GROMACS .gro file of C-alpha atoms in nm:
model
  174
    1MET     CA    1  11.994  11.987  10.879
    2LEU     CA    2  12.231  12.212  11.070
    3LYS     CA    3  12.457  11.910  11.129
    4VAL     CA    4  12.448  11.826  10.757
    5ARG     CA    5  12.534  12.186  10.681
    6ALA     CA    6  12.830  12.162  10.922
    7GLY     CA    7  12.962  11.859  10.731
    8ASP     CA    8  12.801  11.558  10.906
    9LEU     CA    9  12.661  11.413  10.582
   10ASP     CA   10  12.555  11.088  10.752
   11LYS     CA   11  12.261  11.280  10.902
   12MET     CA   12  12.118  11.320  10.551
   13GLY     CA   13  12.003  10.958  10.565
   14LEU     CA   14  11.810  11.033  10.883
   15LEU     CA   15  11.643  11.332  10.718
   16PHE     CA   16  11.552  11.116  10.420
   17GLU     CA   17  11.396  10.849  10.642
   18ARG     CA   18  11.203  11.108  10.837
   19TYR     CA   19  11.070  11.321  10.549
   20HIS     CA   20  11.069  11.131  10.219
   21ARG     CA   21  10.712  10.997  10.259
   22GLU     CA   22  10.575  11.337  10.354
   23LEU     CA   23  10.753  11.497  10.061
   24PHE     CA   24  10.635  11.223   9.825
   25GLY     CA   25  10.276  11.285   9.941
   26TYR     CA   26  10.301  11.654   9.857
   27LEU     CA   27  10.457  11.592   9.518
   28TYR     CA   28  10.211  11.315   9.436
   29HIS     CA   29   9.918  11.542   9.515
   30MET     CA   30  10.064  11.813   9.297
   31SER     CA   31  10.151  11.594   8.997
   32GLY     CA   32   9.927  11.293   9.047
   33ARG     CA   33  10.203  11.074   8.908
   34PRO     CA   34  10.393  10.840   9.142
   35ASP     CA   35  10.688  10.789   8.907
   36VAL     CA   36  10.747  11.161   8.861
   37SER     CA   37  10.695  11.224   9.233
   38GLU     CA   38  10.957  10.966   9.332
   39ASP     CA   39  11.208  11.116   9.088
   40ILE     CA   40  11.143  11.463   9.226
   41VAL     CA   41  11.189  11.342   9.585
   42GLN     CA   42  11.532  11.213   9.490
   43THR     CA   43  11.616  11.542   9.320
   44VAL     CA   44  11.499  11.741   9.622
   45PHE     CA   45  11.725  11.546   9.858
   46TYR     CA   46  12.013  11.588   9.615
   47ARG     CA   47  11.952  11.964   9.610
   48MET     CA   48  11.931  11.969   9.990
   49LEU     CA   49  12.278  11.825   9.997
   50LYS     CA   50  12.407  12.049   9.721
   51TYR     CA   51  12.258  12.369   9.865
   52ARG     CA   52  12.295  12.282  10.235
   53HIS     CA   53  12.485  12.607  10.287
   54THR     CA   54  12.163  12.802  10.215
   55PHE     CA   55  11.983  12.653  10.516
   56THR     CA   56  12.025  12.913  10.789
   57GLY     CA   57  11.832  12.742  11.066
   58GLU     CA   58  11.623  13.053  11.124
   59GLY     CA   59  11.304  12.904  10.980
   60ALA     CA   60  11.164  12.554  11.005
   61PHE     CA   61  11.342  12.281  10.811
   62ARG     CA   62  11.012  12.163  10.662
   63SER     CA   63  10.947  12.507  10.512
   64TRP     CA   64  11.291  12.507  10.350
   65MET     CA   65  11.238  12.150  10.225
   66TYR     CA   66  10.897  12.231  10.072
   67HIS     CA   67  11.039  12.545   9.916
   68LEU     CA   68  11.309  12.336   9.745
   69ALA     CA   69  11.049  12.076   9.642
   70ARG     CA   70  10.830  12.344   9.493
   71ASN     CA   71  11.122  12.477   9.289
   72VAL     CA   72  11.210  12.129   9.163
   73LEU     CA   73  10.845  12.069   9.071
   74VAL     CA   74  10.836  12.394   8.873
   75ASP     CA   75  11.165  12.304   8.701
   76THR     CA   76  11.029  11.960   8.612
   77ALA     CA   77  10.705  12.105   8.476
   78GLN     CA   78  10.896  12.353   8.261
   79LYS     CA   79  11.130  12.084   8.135
   80ASN     CA   80  10.838  11.859   8.043
   81LYS     CA   81  10.646  12.160   7.907
   82ARG     CA   82  10.333  12.044   8.083
   83LEU     CA   83  10.315  11.808   8.376
   84ALA     CA   84   9.973  11.652   8.329
   85TYR     CA   85   9.779  11.608   8.650
   86HIS     CA   86   9.632  11.267   8.723
   87HIS     CA   87   9.532  11.163   9.072
   88ASP     CA   88   9.402  10.847   9.236
   89LEU     CA   89   9.213  10.947   9.552
   90VAL     CA   90   9.131  10.592   9.663
   91GLU     CA   91   9.374  10.624   9.955
   92TYR     CA   92   9.162  10.910  10.090
   93ALA     CA   93   8.835  10.717  10.085
   94GLU     CA   94   8.814  10.715  10.462
   95LYS     CA   95   8.799  11.096  10.462
   96ILE     CA   96   8.462  11.094  10.285
   97GLY     CA   97   8.186  10.997  10.526
   98ASP     CA   98   8.124  10.698  10.749
   99GLY     CA   99   7.764  10.610  10.654
  100THR     CA  100   7.621  10.262  10.684
  101ALA     CA  101   7.395  10.249  10.379
  102ALA     CA  102   7.414   9.940  10.161
  103ASP     CA  103   7.522  10.145   9.862
  104GLU     CA  104   7.787  10.330  10.065
  105PRO     CA  105   8.091  10.185   9.880
  106LEU     CA  106   7.947  10.281   9.540
  107GLN     CA  107   7.855  10.629   9.660
  108LYS     CA  108   8.202  10.677   9.812
  109GLU     CA  109   8.361  10.572   9.485
  110GLN     CA  110   8.146  10.818   9.291
  111ASP     CA  111   8.222  11.097   9.540
  112LEU     CA  112   8.594  11.025   9.511
  113ALA     CA  113   8.580  11.031   9.133
  114THR     CA  114   8.396  11.363   9.142
  115LEU     CA  115   8.643  11.506   9.394
  116GLN     CA  116   8.933  11.379   9.181
  117ASP     CA  117   8.793  11.554   8.875
  118ALA     CA  118   8.729  11.875   9.070
  119LEU     CA  119   9.079  11.875   9.219
  120ALA     CA  120   9.230  11.814   8.876
  121SER     CA  121   9.034  12.110   8.740
  122LEU     CA  122   9.176  12.354   8.994
  123SER     CA  123   9.459  12.582   8.895
  124PRO     CA  124   9.801  12.462   9.016
  125GLU     CA  125   9.818  12.754   9.262
  126TYR     CA  126   9.488  12.661   9.426
  127ARG     CA  127   9.568  12.289   9.421
  128GLU     CA  128   9.902  12.360   9.588
  129VAL     CA  129   9.760  12.552   9.883
  130LEU     CA  130   9.492  12.287   9.936
  131VAL     CA  131   9.747  12.006   9.923
  132LEU     CA  132   9.976  12.184  10.169
  133SER     CA  133   9.699  12.283  10.409
  134ARG     CA  134   9.457  11.991  10.389
  135PHE     CA  135   9.660  11.687  10.284
  136GLN     CA  136  10.003  11.777  10.425
  137GLU     CA  137   9.839  11.952  10.722
  138LEU     CA  138  10.091  12.237  10.730
  139LYS     CA  139  10.013  12.551  10.925
  140TYR     CA  140   9.942  12.868  10.732
  141GLU     CA  141  10.261  13.021  10.871
  142GLU     CA  142  10.469  12.738  10.718
  143ILE     CA  143  10.284  12.761  10.388
  144ALA     CA  144  10.351  13.136  10.380
  145ARG     CA  145  10.725  13.071  10.416
  146ILE     CA  146  10.715  12.805  10.143
  147LEU     CA  147  10.528  13.031   9.903
  148ASP     CA  148  10.723  13.340  10.007
  149THR     CA  149  10.410  13.537  10.095
  150THR     CA  150  10.217  13.647  10.401
  151GLU     CA  151  10.004  13.428  10.624
  152GLY     CA  152   9.702  13.644  10.540
  153ALA     CA  153   9.756  13.587  10.169
  154VAL     CA  154   9.769  13.211  10.229
  155LYS     CA  155   9.442  13.221  10.423
  156VAL     CA  156   9.276  13.409  10.140
  157ARG     CA  157   9.415  13.168   9.881
  158VAL     CA  158   9.296  12.862  10.077
  159HIS     CA  159   8.951  13.017  10.120
  160ARG     CA  160   8.925  13.095   9.750
  161ALA     CA  161   9.060  12.751   9.655
  162MET     CA  162   8.799  12.581   9.875
  163ASN     CA  163   8.523  12.790   9.721
  164GLU     CA  164   8.647  12.711   9.371
  165LEU     CA  165   8.675  12.340   9.454
  166LYS     CA  166   8.322  12.341   9.592
  167LYS     CA  167   8.189  12.518   9.283
  168ILE     CA  168   8.364  12.275   9.047
  169TYR     CA  169   8.258  11.973   9.255
  170LEU     CA  170   7.893  12.074   9.254
  171LYS     CA  171   7.904  12.150   8.881
  172ILE     CA  172   8.051  11.806   8.804
  173GLU     CA  173   7.807  11.632   9.039
  174GLN     CA  174   7.502  11.765   8.849
   0.00000   0.00000   0.00000
């Protein structure tokens, strides 16, 4: 990004190739809508180019990128008044157990549906920290820079989000 900032705009294509899938994953988990997520990815890379002078190189590029993405997501949600959350967790089926029971596929599908409903019921703030920490696998330090808060505050938020997700999941499962 420092080279892009210095005027080597050809490096922007390399950044896009390296990070667009990761960024799409974050935005998809936050909005649950692939079409909106793809549009936001394009907008984020446009803003990276437009605001390249704001990248100082002091922090990690990923933190700066996620911070921009978060701002674009908020702008999009405000523009659309309410960005309805809808998520298809089928791609994460392998993360739920590896049992060998005959009814395993059906149980996995039911567990995914319950998890999908629970995740959709979380507040956007809790969903965001879970997406960043669990799905995007960012370190708490990076998440703190993205959210412009302390690492301790992120840990607390993740803990509370996990507890809330568990409570909602168990309530739905009953």
